[in-house]
Short mmCIF file of C-alpha atoms in Angstrom, two decimals:
data_model
loop_
_atom_site.label_atom_id
_atom_site.label_comp_id
_atom_site.label_asym_id
_atom_site.label_seq_id
_atom_site.Cartn_x
_atom_site.Cartn_y
_atom_site.Cartn_z
CA UNK A 1 -25.01 -16.26 -0.46
CA UNK A 2 -25.54 -12.62 0.73
CA UNK A 3 -24.67 -13.67 4.36
CA UNK A 4 -21.55 -15.51 3.22
CA UNK A 5 -20.25 -12.53 1.38
CA UNK A 6 -21.03 -10.35 4.45
CA UNK A 7 -19.27 -12.75 6.82
CA UNK A 8 -16.26 -13.17 4.34
CA UNK A 9 -15.77 -9.59 3.97
CA UNK A 10 -15.94 -9.18 7.88
CA UNK A 11 -13.08 -12.00 8.32
CA UNK A 12 -11.34 -10.51 5.61
CA UNK A 13 -11.33 -7.13 7.54
CA UNK A 14 -10.46 -8.81 10.52
CA UNK A 15 -7.30 -10.71 8.78
CA UNK A 16 -6.10 -7.60 7.28
CA UNK A 17 -5.98 -5.91 10.76
CA UNK A 18 -4.05 -9.01 12.19
CA UNK A 19 -1.53 -8.91 9.50
CA UNK A 20 -0.36 -5.53 10.69
CA UNK A 21 1.54 -7.49 13.37
CA UNK A 22 3.72 -9.37 10.90
CA UNK A 23 5.34 -5.71 10.20
CA UNK A 24 5.12 -4.39 13.71
CA UNK A 25 7.18 -6.33 16.37
CA UNK A 26 9.37 -6.16 19.19
CA UNK A 27 12.75 -4.71 18.05
CA UNK A 28 14.28 -3.24 21.41
CA UNK A 29 15.03 -4.31 24.95
CA UNK A 30 15.94 -2.75 28.19
CA UNK A 31 18.25 -4.57 30.91
CA UNK A 32 18.29 -4.68 34.61
CA UNK A 33 14.98 -2.43 34.95
CA UNK A 34 14.46 -1.48 38.67
CA UNK A 35 10.89 -1.83 39.51
CA UNK A 36 11.62 -0.90 43.32
CA UNK A 37 9.68 -3.13 45.81
CA UNK A 38 6.94 -3.98 43.45
CA UNK A 39 5.44 -7.65 42.75
CA UNK A 40 4.40 -7.29 39.21
CA UNK A 41 1.06 -9.13 38.31
CA UNK A 42 -0.37 -8.42 34.85
CA UNK A 43 -1.70 -5.78 32.51
CA UNK A 44 -5.60 -4.83 32.27
CA UNK A 45 -7.25 -6.26 29.27
CA UNK A 46 -7.47 -2.83 27.55
CA UNK A 47 -3.47 -2.34 28.19
CA UNK A 48 -3.97 0.85 30.11
CA UNK A 49 -3.34 -0.54 33.42
CA UNK A 50 -0.37 -2.54 35.11
CA UNK A 51 -1.47 -4.11 38.35
CA UNK A 52 1.18 -4.84 40.99
CA UNK A 53 1.07 -5.84 44.49
CA UNK A 54 3.75 -4.04 47.28
CA UNK A 55 6.59 -6.01 48.45
CA UNK A 56 4.96 -7.20 51.75
CA UNK A 57 1.61 -7.92 49.86
CA UNK A 58 -0.54 -5.34 51.83
CA UNK A 59 -1.26 -2.64 49.09
CA UNK A 60 -2.36 -2.84 45.70
CA UNK A 61 -0.47 -0.39 42.82
CA UNK A 62 -1.89 0.31 39.78
CA UNK A 63 0.19 2.06 37.18
CA UNK A 64 -0.96 3.88 33.95
CA UNK A 65 1.15 2.93 30.91
CA UNK A 66 2.54 5.98 29.09
CA UNK A 67 4.39 6.33 25.82
CA UNK A 68 7.85 7.82 26.27
CA UNK A 69 9.49 9.58 23.39
CA UNK A 70 12.81 9.73 25.29
CA UNK A 71 15.74 8.23 23.41
CA UNK A 72 17.52 7.06 26.26
CA UNK A 73 14.50 5.27 28.08
CA UNK A 74 16.53 3.23 30.86
CA UNK A 75 13.71 3.12 33.84
CA UNK A 76 10.58 1.68 35.06
CA UNK A 77 9.28 5.39 35.45
CA UNK A 78 9.74 6.05 31.67
CA UNK A 79 6.88 3.87 30.87
CA UNK A 80 4.68 3.83 33.78
CA UNK A 81 3.24 6.29 36.17
CA UNK A 82 1.53 5.57 39.30
CA UNK A 83 -2.31 5.77 39.12
CA UNK A 84 -3.15 4.84 42.69
CA UNK A 85 -1.87 2.80 45.77
CA UNK A 86 -4.57 1.31 47.97
CA UNK A 87 -3.78 -0.42 51.22
CA UNK A 88 -6.15 -3.34 51.82
CA UNK A 89 -4.48 -5.47 54.35
CA UNK A 90 -2.47 -5.42 57.60
CA UNK A 91 -0.44 -7.65 60.00
CA UNK A 92 -0.62 -11.34 58.84
CA UNK A 93 -3.31 -10.67 56.31
CA UNK A 94 -1.55 -10.62 52.74
CA UNK A 95 -2.92 -10.16 49.34
CA UNK A 96 -2.47 -13.24 47.05
CA UNK A 97 -0.18 -12.57 44.38
CA UNK A 98 -1.48 -15.41 42.17
CA UNK A 99 -5.08 -14.19 42.23
CA UNK A 100 -5.97 -11.08 39.83
CA UNK A 101 -9.33 -11.16 37.93
CA UNK A 102 -10.61 -8.46 35.76
CA UNK A 103 -14.07 -7.42 35.27
CA UNK A 104 -15.53 -4.52 33.37
CA UNK A 105 -13.45 -1.51 34.75
CA UNK A 106 -12.63 -3.23 37.96
CA UNK A 107 -10.26 -5.71 39.22
CA UNK A 108 -10.90 -8.56 41.70
CA UNK A 109 -8.08 -9.50 44.32
CA UNK A 110 -8.19 -11.72 47.44
CA UNK A 111 -6.37 -11.59 50.52
CA UNK A 112 -5.77 -14.34 53.04
CA UNK A 113 -5.19 -14.78 56.72
CA UNK A 114 -4.44 -18.31 58.85
CA UNK A 115 -7.77 -19.21 60.37
CA UNK A 116 -8.02 -19.52 63.98
CA UNK A 117 -12.04 -19.93 64.02
CA UNK A 118 -13.12 -23.53 64.32
CA UNK A 119 -14.74 -24.52 60.87
CA UNK A 120 -18.63 -24.38 60.63
CA UNK A 121 -20.06 -27.77 61.70
CA UNK A 122 -21.81 -27.87 58.25
CA UNK A 123 -22.77 -31.53 56.93
CA UNK A 124 -20.67 -32.90 54.12
CA UNK A 125 -17.42 -30.94 55.15
CA UNK A 126 -14.25 -32.34 54.95
CA UNK A 127 -12.46 -33.00 58.30
CA UNK A 128 -8.79 -33.59 56.74
CA UNK A 129 -7.87 -30.19 55.58
CA UNK A 130 -4.94 -29.06 58.12
CA UNK A 131 -4.83 -25.19 57.41
CA UNK A 132 -7.84 -23.20 56.87
CA UNK A 133 -8.09 -19.39 55.86
CA UNK A 134 -10.02 -16.55 56.44
CA UNK A 135 -10.41 -15.05 52.83
CA UNK A 136 -11.64 -11.83 51.52
CA UNK A 137 -12.50 -10.95 48.08
CA UNK A 138 -12.09 -7.41 46.80
CA UNK A 139 -13.48 -5.25 44.16
CA UNK A 140 -11.23 -2.51 43.21
CA UNK A 141 -12.71 0.29 40.46
CA UNK A 142 -9.39 0.90 38.40
CA UNK A 143 -10.47 4.35 37.02
CA UNK A 144 -11.35 5.54 40.61
CA UNK A 145 -8.80 3.66 42.74
CA UNK A 146 -11.77 3.00 45.39
CA UNK A 147 -12.94 -0.27 46.96
CA UNK A 148 -16.35 -0.81 45.87
CA UNK A 149 -17.16 -3.98 47.68
CA UNK A 150 -15.70 -6.65 49.59
CA UNK A 151 -16.95 -10.51 50.76
CA UNK A 152 -15.33 -12.44 53.25
CA UNK A 153 -15.40 -16.13 53.90
CA UNK A 154 -14.22 -17.72 57.42
CA UNK A 155 -12.31 -20.88 58.05
CA UNK A 156 -12.41 -22.08 54.32
CA UNK A 157 -10.23 -23.52 51.75
CA UNK A 158 -10.16 -22.32 48.10
CA UNK A 159 -7.45 -23.25 45.36
CA UNK A 160 -6.47 -19.62 44.78
CA UNK A 161 -3.40 -20.44 42.53
CA UNK A 162 -3.99 -19.47 38.89
CA UNK A 163 -7.84 -18.99 39.78
CA UNK A 164 -8.24 -22.44 40.15
CA UNK A 165 -11.14 -22.36 42.57
CA UNK A 166 -12.87 -19.33 41.12
CA UNK A 167 -14.18 -18.90 37.82
CA UNK A 168 -15.43 -15.84 36.38
CA UNK A 169 -18.01 -15.97 33.34
CA UNK A 170 -19.41 -12.34 32.15
CA UNK A 171 -20.85 -11.01 35.27
CA UNK A 172 -21.11 -14.53 37.03
CA UNK A 173 -18.45 -15.66 39.65
CA UNK A 174 -18.38 -19.18 40.90
CA UNK A 175 -16.14 -20.13 44.41
CA UNK A 176 -15.46 -23.65 44.98
CA UNK A 177 -15.19 -24.29 48.83
CA UNK A 178 -13.12 -27.34 49.49
CA UNK A 179 -13.54 -27.48 53.26
CA UNK A 180 -17.25 -27.20 52.95
CA UNK A 181 -17.98 -29.06 49.51
CA UNK A 182 -20.02 -26.27 48.41
CA UNK A 183 -20.34 -24.15 45.12
CA UNK A 184 -21.17 -20.18 45.68
CA UNK A 185 -22.67 -18.61 43.12
CA UNK A 186 -22.49 -14.60 42.78
CA UNK A 187 -23.55 -11.96 40.40
CA UNK A 188 -21.27 -8.88 39.89
CA UNK A 189 -23.44 -6.13 39.57
CA UNK A 190 -22.60 -2.22 40.04
CA UNK A 191 -19.08 -3.01 41.41
CA UNK A 192 -20.95 -5.40 44.44
CA UNK A 193 -21.19 -8.99 45.08
CA UNK A 194 -24.77 -10.21 44.85
CA UNK A 195 -25.33 -13.84 46.17
CA UNK A 196 -27.38 -15.76 43.85
CA UNK A 197 -27.19 -19.20 45.51
CA UNK A 198 -24.98 -21.97 46.94
CA UNK A 199 -25.23 -25.69 46.61
CA UNK A 200 -23.38 -28.89 47.72
CA UNK A 201 -25.06 -30.55 50.53
CA UNK A 202 -28.27 -28.90 49.64
CA UNK A 203 -29.24 -27.78 46.11
CA UNK A 204 -32.32 -26.00 46.58
CA UNK A 205 -33.17 -23.07 49.04
CA UNK A 206 -35.79 -25.14 50.67
CA UNK A 207 -34.00 -28.35 51.14
CA UNK A 208 -33.15 -27.64 54.68
CA UNK A 209 -36.74 -27.09 55.76
CA UNK A 210 -37.66 -30.40 53.82
CA UNK A 211 -35.23 -32.03 55.61
CA UNK A 212 -35.89 -31.03 59.07
CA UNK A 213 -39.35 -32.62 58.65
CA UNK A 214 -38.16 -35.77 57.05
CA UNK A 215 -34.64 -36.62 59.19
CA UNK A 216 -36.24 -38.49 61.64
CA UNK A 217 -37.67 -41.04 59.06
CA UNK A 218 -34.53 -41.06 56.93
CA UNK A 219 -32.08 -41.73 59.77
CA UNK A 220 -33.58 -45.12 60.36
CA UNK A 221 -32.62 -46.20 56.95
CA UNK A 222 -28.88 -44.84 57.03
CA UNK A 223 -26.42 -47.71 56.71
CA UNK A 224 -24.87 -48.63 59.91
CA UNK A 225 -21.14 -47.31 59.15
CA UNK A 226 -22.49 -43.69 58.33
CA UNK A 227 -24.33 -40.99 60.44
CA UNK A 228 -25.00 -38.71 57.42
CA UNK A 229 -26.94 -39.06 54.37
CA UNK A 230 -25.86 -38.05 50.74
CA UNK A 231 -25.51 -34.43 49.98
CA UNK A 232 -27.82 -33.15 47.38
CA UNK A 233 -25.22 -33.24 44.65
CA UNK A 234 -24.16 -36.65 45.43
CA UNK A 235 -27.62 -37.99 45.39
CA UNK A 236 -28.12 -36.59 41.90
CA UNK A 237 -24.68 -37.98 40.47
CA UNK A 238 -25.59 -41.52 42.03
CA UNK A 239 -29.24 -41.18 40.78
CA UNK A 240 -27.95 -40.30 37.33
CA UNK A 241 -25.38 -43.10 37.20
CA UNK A 242 -28.21 -45.57 38.30
CA UNK A 243 -30.51 -44.62 35.64
CA UNK A 244 -27.75 -44.67 32.96
CA UNK A 245 -26.83 -48.18 34.33
CA UNK A 246 -30.28 -49.58 34.28
CA UNK A 247 -30.82 -48.48 30.46
CA UNK A 248 -27.77 -50.21 29.69
CA UNK A 249 -28.35 -53.36 31.76
CA UNK A 250 -25.41 -52.56 33.64
CA UNK A 251 -26.83 -52.55 37.44
CA UNK A 252 -24.23 -55.00 38.35
CA UNK A 253 -21.42 -52.54 37.54
CA UNK A 254 -23.19 -49.79 39.34
CA UNK A 255 -23.36 -51.66 42.61
CA UNK A 256 -19.53 -52.77 42.46
CA UNK A 257 -18.55 -49.01 41.71
CA UNK A 258 -21.22 -47.38 44.09
CA UNK A 259 -18.64 -47.15 47.14
CA UNK A 260 -16.14 -45.69 44.72
CA UNK A 261 -18.49 -42.97 43.42
CA UNK A 262 -19.92 -42.41 46.85
CA UNK A 263 -16.39 -41.23 48.11
CA UNK A 264 -15.54 -38.93 45.33
CA UNK A 265 -15.65 -34.91 46.47
CA UNK A 266 -16.14 -31.88 44.69
CA UNK A 267 -12.64 -30.31 43.48
CA UNK A 268 -13.11 -27.45 41.01
CA UNK A 269 -16.15 -25.96 38.83
CA UNK A 270 -16.57 -23.46 35.90
CA UNK A 271 -19.27 -22.28 34.11
CA UNK A 272 -20.16 -23.60 30.70
CA UNK A 273 -22.90 -20.63 30.41
CA UNK A 274 -24.98 -18.99 32.71
CA UNK A 275 -27.27 -22.02 33.19
CA UNK A 276 -24.78 -24.76 33.21
CA UNK A 277 -21.68 -25.82 35.14
CA UNK A 278 -18.87 -28.34 34.78
CA UNK A 279 -18.01 -29.65 37.98
CA UNK A 280 -14.79 -32.06 38.62
CA UNK A 281 -15.23 -34.65 41.20
CA UNK A 282 -12.19 -36.79 42.18
CA UNK A 283 -10.89 -38.78 45.13
CA UNK A 284 -10.28 -36.88 48.74
CA UNK A 285 -6.59 -37.89 48.40
CA UNK A 286 -6.24 -35.71 45.24
CA UNK A 287 -7.03 -32.68 46.88
CA UNK A 288 -5.68 -32.98 50.64
CA UNK A 289 -2.76 -35.06 52.00
CA UNK A 290 0.69 -36.11 50.70
CA UNK A 291 -0.56 -37.12 47.21
CA UNK A 292 -2.52 -33.89 46.36
CA UNK A 293 0.70 -32.69 44.07
CA UNK A 294 -0.05 -35.95 42.09
CA UNK A 295 -3.73 -34.87 41.36
CA UNK A 296 -3.27 -34.98 37.92
CA UNK A 297 -2.54 -38.59 37.85
CA UNK A 298 -5.74 -39.65 39.73
CA UNK A 299 -9.06 -40.73 38.19
CA UNK A 300 -11.57 -37.83 38.03
CA UNK A 301 -15.00 -37.13 36.46
CA UNK A 302 -16.58 -34.17 35.11
CA UNK A 303 -20.26 -33.50 35.78
CA UNK A 304 -22.27 -31.36 33.80
CA UNK A 305 -25.02 -29.49 35.99
CA UNK A 306 -27.90 -27.58 34.97
CA UNK A 307 -28.66 -24.86 37.59
CA UNK A 308 -32.07 -24.18 36.48
CA UNK A 309 -33.50 -27.43 37.83
CA UNK A 310 -30.40 -28.73 39.64
CA UNK A 311 -30.04 -31.78 37.35
CA UNK A 312 -27.14 -33.67 36.39
CA UNK A 313 -27.06 -33.83 32.48
CA UNK A 314 -24.02 -36.00 31.79
CA UNK A 315 -20.87 -37.47 33.37
CA UNK A 316 -17.69 -37.76 31.58
CA UNK A 317 -14.33 -39.62 32.82
CA UNK A 318 -10.91 -37.58 32.63
CA UNK A 319 -9.84 -39.75 29.72
CA UNK A 320 -13.06 -39.69 27.70
CA UNK A 321 -12.96 -39.68 24.15
CA UNK A 322 -16.40 -37.71 23.87
CA UNK A 323 -15.33 -35.12 26.40
CA UNK A 324 -12.08 -34.69 24.34
CA UNK A 325 -14.00 -33.92 21.13
CA UNK A 326 -16.10 -31.42 23.03
CA UNK A 327 -13.19 -29.55 24.52
CA UNK A 328 -11.86 -29.40 20.77
CA UNK A 329 -14.67 -28.06 19.15
CA UNK A 330 -16.44 -26.12 21.95
CA UNK A 331 -15.28 -22.57 22.92
CA UNK A 332 -17.54 -22.42 26.02
CA UNK A 333 -15.17 -25.06 27.62
CA UNK A 334 -11.94 -22.79 27.17
CA UNK A 335 -13.41 -19.26 27.82
CA UNK A 336 -11.08 -16.90 29.23
CA UNK A 337 -13.58 -15.07 31.50
CA UNK A 338 -13.28 -11.69 29.63
CA UNK A 339 -14.32 -10.41 26.22
CA UNK A 340 -13.20 -13.01 23.74
CA UNK A 341 -9.49 -12.00 22.18
CA UNK A 342 -9.16 -12.31 17.90
CA UNK A 343 -5.79 -13.26 19.03
CA UNK A 344 -6.83 -16.23 20.85
CA UNK A 345 -5.53 -19.45 19.22
CA UNK A 346 -8.26 -22.22 19.81
CA UNK A 347 -8.94 -25.18 17.88
CA UNK A 348 -12.61 -23.84 17.41
CA UNK A 349 -11.00 -20.72 15.56
CA UNK A 350 -7.47 -21.82 14.41
CA UNK A 351 -6.49 -24.56 11.97
CA UNK A 352 -3.10 -24.77 13.31
CA UNK A 353 -4.35 -25.20 16.71
CA UNK A 354 -7.01 -27.85 15.59
CA UNK A 355 -4.22 -29.66 13.67
CA UNK A 356 -2.08 -29.75 16.70
CA UNK A 357 -4.76 -31.17 18.95
CA UNK A 358 -5.76 -33.66 16.33
CA UNK A 359 -2.18 -35.09 16.56
CA UNK A 360 -2.84 -36.00 20.21
CA UNK A 361 -2.90 -40.01 20.96
CA UNK A 362 -5.44 -41.31 23.25
CA UNK A 363 -2.68 -41.66 26.10
CA UNK A 364 -2.57 -37.73 25.95
CA UNK A 365 -6.32 -37.29 26.59
CA UNK A 366 -6.11 -37.57 30.43
CA UNK A 367 -3.04 -34.87 30.24
CA UNK A 368 -5.08 -32.53 28.08
CA UNK A 369 -8.42 -32.75 29.90
CA UNK A 370 -6.58 -31.91 33.19
CA UNK A 371 -6.74 -28.45 32.26
CA UNK A 372 -10.39 -28.47 32.72
CA UNK A 373 -12.20 -26.80 34.46
CA UNK A 374 -10.65 -23.90 32.59
CA UNK A 375 -8.97 -21.30 34.66
CA UNK A 376 -10.44 -17.99 33.91
CA UNK A 377 -8.04 -15.31 32.67
CA UNK A 378 -4.89 -17.75 33.06
CA UNK A 379 -3.64 -16.97 29.50
CA UNK A 380 -2.25 -13.98 28.06
CA UNK A 381 -3.46 -12.94 24.73
CA UNK A 382 -1.23 -11.42 22.37
CA UNK A 383 -0.74 -11.15 18.29
CA UNK A 384 2.59 -12.44 18.51
CA UNK A 385 1.08 -15.76 20.15
CA UNK A 386 -1.50 -16.01 17.31
CA UNK A 387 -0.72 -19.00 15.65
CA UNK A 388 -2.23 -18.07 12.43
CA UNK A 389 0.29 -15.34 12.25
CA UNK A 390 3.51 -16.84 13.57
CA UNK A 391 5.06 -20.16 14.51
CA UNK A 392 7.23 -20.61 17.42
CA UNK A 393 8.32 -23.26 19.99
CA UNK A 394 6.15 -23.49 22.65
CA UNK A 395 8.20 -25.53 24.96
CA UNK A 396 10.23 -22.35 25.17
CA UNK A 397 7.45 -19.92 25.61
CA UNK A 398 3.85 -19.83 25.80
CA UNK A 399 0.71 -17.66 26.78
CA UNK A 400 0.34 -19.05 30.08
CA UNK A 401 -0.09 -16.83 32.91
CA UNK A 402 2.18 -19.31 35.35
CA UNK A 403 5.49 -18.02 36.13
CA UNK A 404 8.28 -20.65 34.44
CA UNK A 405 11.98 -20.63 34.43
CA UNK A 406 13.13 -18.89 31.12
CA UNK A 407 15.15 -21.25 28.78
CA UNK A 408 18.70 -20.97 27.62
CA UNK A 409 18.05 -20.81 24.18
CA UNK A 410 16.26 -18.19 22.19
CA UNK A 411 12.61 -18.32 21.22
CA UNK A 412 12.18 -17.47 17.50
CA UNK A 413 9.29 -16.47 15.86
CA UNK A 414 8.57 -17.17 12.15
CA UNK A 415 5.83 -15.78 9.84
CA UNK A 416 3.24 -18.37 9.43
CA UNK A 417 2.72 -18.01 5.80
CA UNK A 418 6.33 -17.18 4.55
CA UNK A 419 8.48 -19.19 7.10
CA UNK A 420 10.73 -15.77 7.21
CA UNK A 421 12.19 -15.10 10.84
CA UNK A 422 10.36 -12.02 12.06
CA UNK A 423 11.89 -11.73 15.44
CA UNK A 424 13.37 -13.94 18.65
CA UNK A 425 13.09 -13.42 22.30
CA UNK A 426 16.62 -14.27 23.92
CA UNK A 427 16.78 -14.68 27.46
CA UNK A 428 20.82 -14.76 27.75
CA UNK A 429 22.12 -11.68 28.82
CA UNK A 430 24.73 -10.29 26.85
CA UNK A 431 28.29 -9.71 28.52
CA UNK A 432 31.55 -8.35 26.98
CA UNK A 433 32.96 -11.66 26.71
CA UNK A 434 30.01 -13.18 24.68
CA UNK A 435 28.34 -12.09 21.36
CA UNK A 436 25.82 -9.34 21.82
CA UNK A 437 22.19 -10.01 21.54
CA UNK A 438 19.10 -8.28 21.30
CA UNK A 439 16.39 -8.75 23.71
CA UNK A 440 12.68 -8.67 23.10
CA UNK A 441 9.70 -8.56 25.36
CA UNK A 442 5.86 -8.57 24.90
CA UNK A 443 3.51 -6.52 26.62
#
C-alpha cells in the first residue's frame, strides 16, 4: 500500500506539471521568415540548440535559442544566435540532410560521396546494388563546436533516410550494411566511436579461423548451384526454423519453404536492449531494384537475436498477431533512442493511444508493423502532441520527423478533458482578400 501511495503521488505531480500546457499554448505567428541559406533540421532534445546545414550541405551550423523581448520580432536573428559553424566536407562529398542523431551533449551526422572504389570481396555480399557510397559518421560536441571523432565506411550502402539503417540505444549504435549484409555494433564513449563487433557472414570473432580449417571439407558438401555456404546468421535462422518445425511435426513445410527462407537478406535492425537485436529480413527485391519503393508490400520476418551467445530466440512474420501485441505493450520496441519524454504518447503509457491501436483490424497489422524496426529519434515530442492532454486530427499533423506537405485545412487542438478548442494551426497564408487567420507553430 505504501508503494502504491508513493507511485500515485509521483503520477499526480507529473500530471499537474503536464496540465500547465492546457493554459500555455502558441498564440502568435511570424510570416515569411528569411533564414538565409540554411537547411533547418531539428532542435536538440533540451531545446537549447537548433541544428542546421549550410545551403550546399558542406557545413554544420548550430544556433542557440534566445528569448527576445522585442515587440516587433520579425527575423530569424531575433530568436537564434549562431553558436558555431564547422565545415566537414568539400567538393562532391555532402552531409545527409535526413540524418541527425543526438547523443548526450553531441550530435551525430553523416556525409556521403559516390564511391569509385570496388566493393570489398566479402562473402555474402549483394551484387545488385548499382551505386555505393563512401560514408563518414561524425560526432560533434554541441557545447564546444568541435569534432570529437569520425568513422568511415568505404563502398557501402546504408539506409540513411530517417535513420532507417542506423539505430541508437543509449550509448550503443547499430549500423546495418545492405551491401555486405553485416550489422556493425559500436559503443559511444567519451565522444568516440568504439567498435564492439560486427556480424552477418560470421557471428563470432574466431569464425574466420574455424572456417579456414574446415573449408576444404565443407566445400565438398555444398550444393551444385552454389559456391558459398550459408552465413552465420542464415545458419542460425534456418536451424531455428528446423527445430521449430520438428517440434510441431511440420518438417514437410520446412522443406517446402527452405529455398524461400534461404533467399532472405538483412534489411534493417534495432536494439531491443543492449543484449538483444530485432532484425528485419526480407526478399532481395524489396531493398534493391525497381520494386524497392513497394518494400512495405513484401513479406518480411523479424528475428529476435541474442548477442551474448549469438542465438535466434524467435521469428515473427510481419503480419503476426503476437508481434502486434508485443508492439502494443512493449515500450522497448518503440524507443526514441534518447531519454524518454513524458509527452511520448505510446500504448504503454497512454490509454487514448492504446484504444486507438486496439481498434485496428487484422488487415492493418502489416501496415502498422511496417514501422519496425523503429527509427531512432524519428518523432518530435511536444506537450501539444500528448494525446492525454489534447485531441487533434493526426491526418493533418503528427509527430513524425518526416517532412510532409501541409494541408489546406487548419488543425484544431481540443482539450482532452473538456473538449474546448484551445488553439489551431492554420497553414493558409492570410491575404488582404481573405479572412485574416492567426498562425501557430510548435518548437
